[in-house]
Amino acid sequence: MTKYELSARANREIKELYLDGIEKFGLRQADRYLDELIHCFELLADNPFMGRKAEKIAPSARRHEHKSHIILYERTDDGVIIQAIVPSRSIIRLEL
C-alpha cells in the first residue's frame, strides 16, 4: 500500500493555506481546496512518476501543479513525501 507523508515545511504550509483560504474564500471553499490537495497527495503516492522532474530545485524532486499551487515531492520506497506546497508564482525563488 502506498502512502504520503508531509514534511514539517509542507505541514506548516498546508495549515497556512487553509487558514488563508478561510479568510479569503470562506470555510466551505477552504475545505474543498484542502480535500483536493489531499486527493492530489494520494494520487501522487499511487503514481509517483505522475509529476514532472524538478531537478533545479533538488536532485530527486518532482512537481505537480494543482490550480494556483505547485506540490513538490520526492519518491520513497512506499509512496511519497510532500516537501512543499507553494504558490505557482513563487516557484522561481524556492529552495528545499
Coordinates of N, CA and C in Angstrom, one line a residue:
M1 N 0.8 -1.2 0.0 CA 0.0 0.0 0.0 C 0.9 1.3 0.0
T2 N 0.6 2.2 -0.9 CA 1.3 3.4 -1.0 C 0.8 4.4 0.0
K3 N 1.7 5.4 0.4 CA 1.2 6.4 1.3 C 1.9 7.7 1.0
Y4 N 1.5 8.8 1.6 CA 2.2 10.0 1.5 C 2.4 10.5 2.9
E5 N 3.5 11.3 3.0 CA 3.9 12.0 4.3 C 4.0 13.4 4.0
L6 N 3.8 14.3 5.0 CA 4.1 15.7 4.8 C 5.4 16.0 5.6
S7 N 6.3 16.8 5.0 CA 7.4 17.3 5.7 C 6.9 18.3 6.7
A8 N 7.8 18.7 7.6 CA 7.4 19.8 8.6 C 7.0 21.1 7.8
R9 N 7.8 21.4 6.8 CA 7.5 22.6 6.0 C 6.1 22.4 5.3
A10 N 5.9 21.3 4.6 CA 4.6 21.1 3.9 C 3.4 21.2 4.9
N11 N 3.6 20.6 6.1 CA 2.6 20.6 7.1 C 2.2 22.1 7.5
R12 N 3.3 22.8 7.7 CA 3.1 24.3 8.0 C 2.4 25.0 6.9
E13 N 2.9 24.7 5.7 CA 2.3 25.4 4.5 C 0.8 25.1 4.3
I14 N 0.5 23.8 4.5 CA -0.9 23.5 4.3 C -1.8 24.1 5.3
K15 N -1.3 24.2 6.5 CA -2.1 24.9 7.6 C -2.3 26.4 7.2
E16 N -1.2 27.0 6.8 CA -1.3 28.4 6.4 C -2.2 28.6 5.2
L17 N -2.2 27.7 4.2 CA -3.0 27.8 3.1 C -4.5 27.7 3.5
Y18 N -4.8 26.7 4.4 CA -6.1 26.5 4.8 C -6.7 27.8 5.5
L19 N -5.9 28.3 6.5 CA -6.4 29.5 7.2 C -6.5 30.7 6.3
D20 N -5.6 30.8 5.4 CA -5.7 31.9 4.4 C -7.0 31.7 3.5
G21 N -7.2 30.5 3.2 CA -8.4 30.2 2.4 C -9.7 30.5 3.1
I22 N -9.8 30.2 4.4 CA -10.9 30.5 5.1 C -11.2 32.1 5.1
E23 N -10.1 32.8 5.4 CA -10.2 34.2 5.4 C -10.6 34.9 4.1
K24 N -10.0 34.4 3.0 CA -10.3 35.0 1.7 C -11.5 34.4 1.0
F25 N -11.8 33.1 1.2 CA -12.9 32.5 0.4 C -14.0 31.8 1.2
G26 N -13.8 31.7 2.5 CA -14.8 31.1 3.3 C -14.5 29.6 3.7
L27 N -15.1 29.1 4.7 CA -14.8 27.8 5.2 C -15.1 26.7 4.2
R28 N -16.2 26.8 3.5 CA -16.6 25.8 2.5 C -15.6 25.6 1.4
Q29 N -15.2 26.7 0.9 CA -14.2 26.7 -0.2 C -12.8 26.2 0.3
A30 N -12.4 26.7 1.5 CA -11.2 26.2 2.1 C -11.2 24.7 2.3
D31 N -12.3 24.2 2.8 CA -12.4 22.7 3.0 C -12.3 22.0 1.7
R32 N -13.0 22.5 0.6 CA -12.9 21.9 -0.7 C -11.5 21.9 -1.2
Y33 N -10.8 23.0 -1.1 CA -9.4 23.0 -1.6 C -8.5 22.1 -0.9
L34 N -8.7 22.0 0.4 CA -7.9 21.1 1.2 C -8.2 19.6 0.8
D35 N -9.4 19.3 0.6 CA -9.8 18.0 0.1 C -9.1 17.7 -1.3
E36 N -9.1 18.7 -2.1 CA -8.5 18.5 -3.5 C -7.0 18.2 -3.3
L37 N -6.3 19.0 -2.4 CA -4.9 18.8 -2.2 C -4.6 17.4 -1.7
I38 N -5.4 17.0 -0.7 CA -5.2 15.6 -0.1 C -5.4 14.6 -1.2
H39 N -6.4 14.8 -2.1 CA -6.6 13.8 -3.2 C -5.4 13.8 -4.1
C40 N -4.8 15.0 -4.4 CA -3.5 15.0 -5.2 C -2.4 14.2 -4.5
F41 N -2.3 14.4 -3.2 CA -1.3 13.7 -2.4 C -1.4 12.2 -2.6
E42 N -2.7 11.7 -2.5 CA -3.0 10.3 -2.6 C -2.7 9.8 -4.0
L43 N -3.0 10.6 -5.0 CA -2.7 10.2 -6.4 C -1.2 10.2 -6.6
L44 N -0.5 11.1 -6.1 CA 1.0 11.1 -6.2 C 1.6 9.9 -5.5
A45 N 1.1 9.5 -4.4 CA 1.6 8.4 -3.7 C 1.4 7.1 -4.5
D46 N 0.2 7.0 -5.2 CA -0.1 5.8 -6.0 C 0.6 5.9 -7.4
N47 N 0.9 7.1 -7.8 CA 1.6 7.3 -9.1 C 2.7 8.3 -9.0
P48 N 3.8 7.9 -8.4 CA 4.9 8.8 -8.0 C 5.6 9.4 -9.3
F49 N 5.4 8.8 -10.4 CA 6.0 9.4 -11.6 C 5.1 10.4 -12.4
M50 N 3.9 10.6 -11.8 CA 2.9 11.5 -12.4 C 3.4 12.9 -12.5
G51 N 4.1 13.4 -11.5 CA 4.7 14.8 -11.6 C 5.9 14.8 -12.5
R52 N 6.3 16.0 -12.9 CA 7.5 16.2 -13.7 C 8.7 16.3 -12.8
K53 N 9.8 16.1 -13.3 CA 11.1 16.2 -12.6 C 11.3 17.7 -12.3
A54 N 11.9 18.0 -11.1 CA 12.2 19.3 -10.7 C 13.6 19.4 -10.2
E55 N 14.5 18.9 -11.0 CA 15.9 18.8 -10.6 C 16.6 20.1 -10.3
K56 N 16.1 21.2 -10.8 CA 16.7 22.5 -10.4 C 16.4 22.9 -9.0
I57 N 15.4 22.3 -8.4 CA 15.0 22.5 -7.0 C 15.8 21.6 -6.1
A58 N 15.8 20.3 -6.4 CA 16.6 19.3 -5.7 C 16.7 18.1 -6.7
P59 N 17.8 17.3 -6.5 CA 18.1 16.2 -7.5 C 17.0 15.2 -7.7
S60 N 16.3 14.9 -6.6 CA 15.2 13.9 -6.7 C 13.8 14.5 -6.6
A61 N 13.7 15.8 -6.7 CA 12.4 16.4 -6.6 C 11.6 16.2 -7.8
R62 N 10.3 16.2 -7.6 CA 9.3 16.2 -8.6 C 8.2 17.2 -8.3
R63 N 7.5 17.7 -9.3 CA 6.5 18.7 -9.1 C 5.2 18.3 -9.8
H64 N 4.1 18.8 -9.1 CA 2.8 18.5 -9.7 C 2.0 19.8 -9.5
E65 N 1.4 20.4 -10.5 CA 0.6 21.6 -10.4 C -0.8 21.3 -10.0
H66 N -1.4 22.0 -9.1 CA -2.8 22.0 -8.8 C -3.3 23.4 -8.6
K67 N -4.1 23.8 -9.5 CA -4.7 25.1 -9.6 C -3.5 26.2 -9.4
S68 N -3.6 27.0 -8.4 CA -2.6 28.0 -8.3 C -1.4 27.6 -7.4
H69 N -1.2 26.4 -7.1 CA -0.1 25.9 -6.3 C 0.7 24.8 -7.0
I70 N 1.9 24.6 -6.5 CA 2.7 23.5 -7.0 C 3.1 22.7 -5.8
I71 N 2.9 21.4 -6.0 CA 3.2 20.4 -4.9 C 4.6 19.9 -5.3
L72 N 5.6 20.0 -4.4 CA 6.9 19.5 -4.6 C 7.0 18.3 -3.7
Y73 N 7.5 17.2 -4.3 CA 7.6 15.9 -3.5 C 8.8 15.1 -4.0
E74 N 9.1 14.1 -3.2 CA 10.1 13.1 -3.5 C 9.5 11.7 -3.3
R75 N 10.0 10.8 -4.2 CA 9.5 9.4 -4.0 C 10.2 8.7 -2.8
T76 N 9.5 7.8 -2.2 CA 10.1 7.0 -1.2 C 9.8 5.5 -1.5
D77 N 10.3 4.6 -0.7 CA 10.1 3.2 -1.0 C 8.6 2.8 -1.0
D78 N 7.8 3.5 -0.2 CA 6.4 3.1 -0.1 C 5.4 4.2 -0.4
G79 N 5.9 5.2 -1.2 CA 5.0 6.3 -1.6 C 5.7 7.6 -1.9
V80 N 5.3 8.7 -1.3 CA 6.0 10.0 -1.5 C 6.0 10.8 -0.2
I81 N 7.0 11.7 -0.2 CA 7.0 12.7 0.9 C 6.8 14.0 0.2
I82 N 5.7 14.7 0.7 CA 5.4 16.0 0.2 C 6.3 17.0 0.9
Q83 N 7.2 17.7 0.1 CA 8.2 18.6 0.7 C 7.7 20.0 0.8
A84 N 6.9 20.4 -0.1 CA 6.4 21.8 -0.1 C 5.2 22.0 -0.9
I85 N 4.3 23.0 -0.6 CA 3.2 23.4 -1.4 C 3.3 24.9 -1.5
V86 N 3.6 25.3 -2.7 CA 4.0 26.7 -2.9 C 3.1 27.3 -4.0
P87 N 2.8 28.6 -3.9 CA 2.1 29.3 -5.0 C 2.9 29.2 -6.3
S88 N 2.3 29.0 -7.4 CA 3.0 28.9 -8.7 C 3.9 30.1 -8.9
R89 N 3.5 31.3 -8.5 CA 4.3 32.5 -8.8 C 5.6 32.5 -8.1
S90 N 5.7 31.7 -7.0 CA 7.0 31.8 -6.2 C 7.9 30.7 -6.4
I91 N 7.6 29.8 -7.4 CA 8.5 28.6 -7.6 C 9.9 29.0 -8.0
I92 N 10.1 30.2 -8.6 CA 11.4 30.6 -9.1 C 12.4 30.8 -7.9
R93 N 11.8 31.3 -6.8 CA 12.6 31.6 -5.6 C 12.7 30.4 -4.6
L94 N 12.2 29.3 -4.9 CA 12.1 28.2 -4.0 C 13.4 27.4 -3.8
E95 N 13.7 27.0 -2.6 CA 14.8 26.1 -2.3 C 14.2 25.1 -1.2
L96 N 14.5 23.9 -1.4 CA 14.1 22.9 -0.4 C 15.2 22.7 0.7

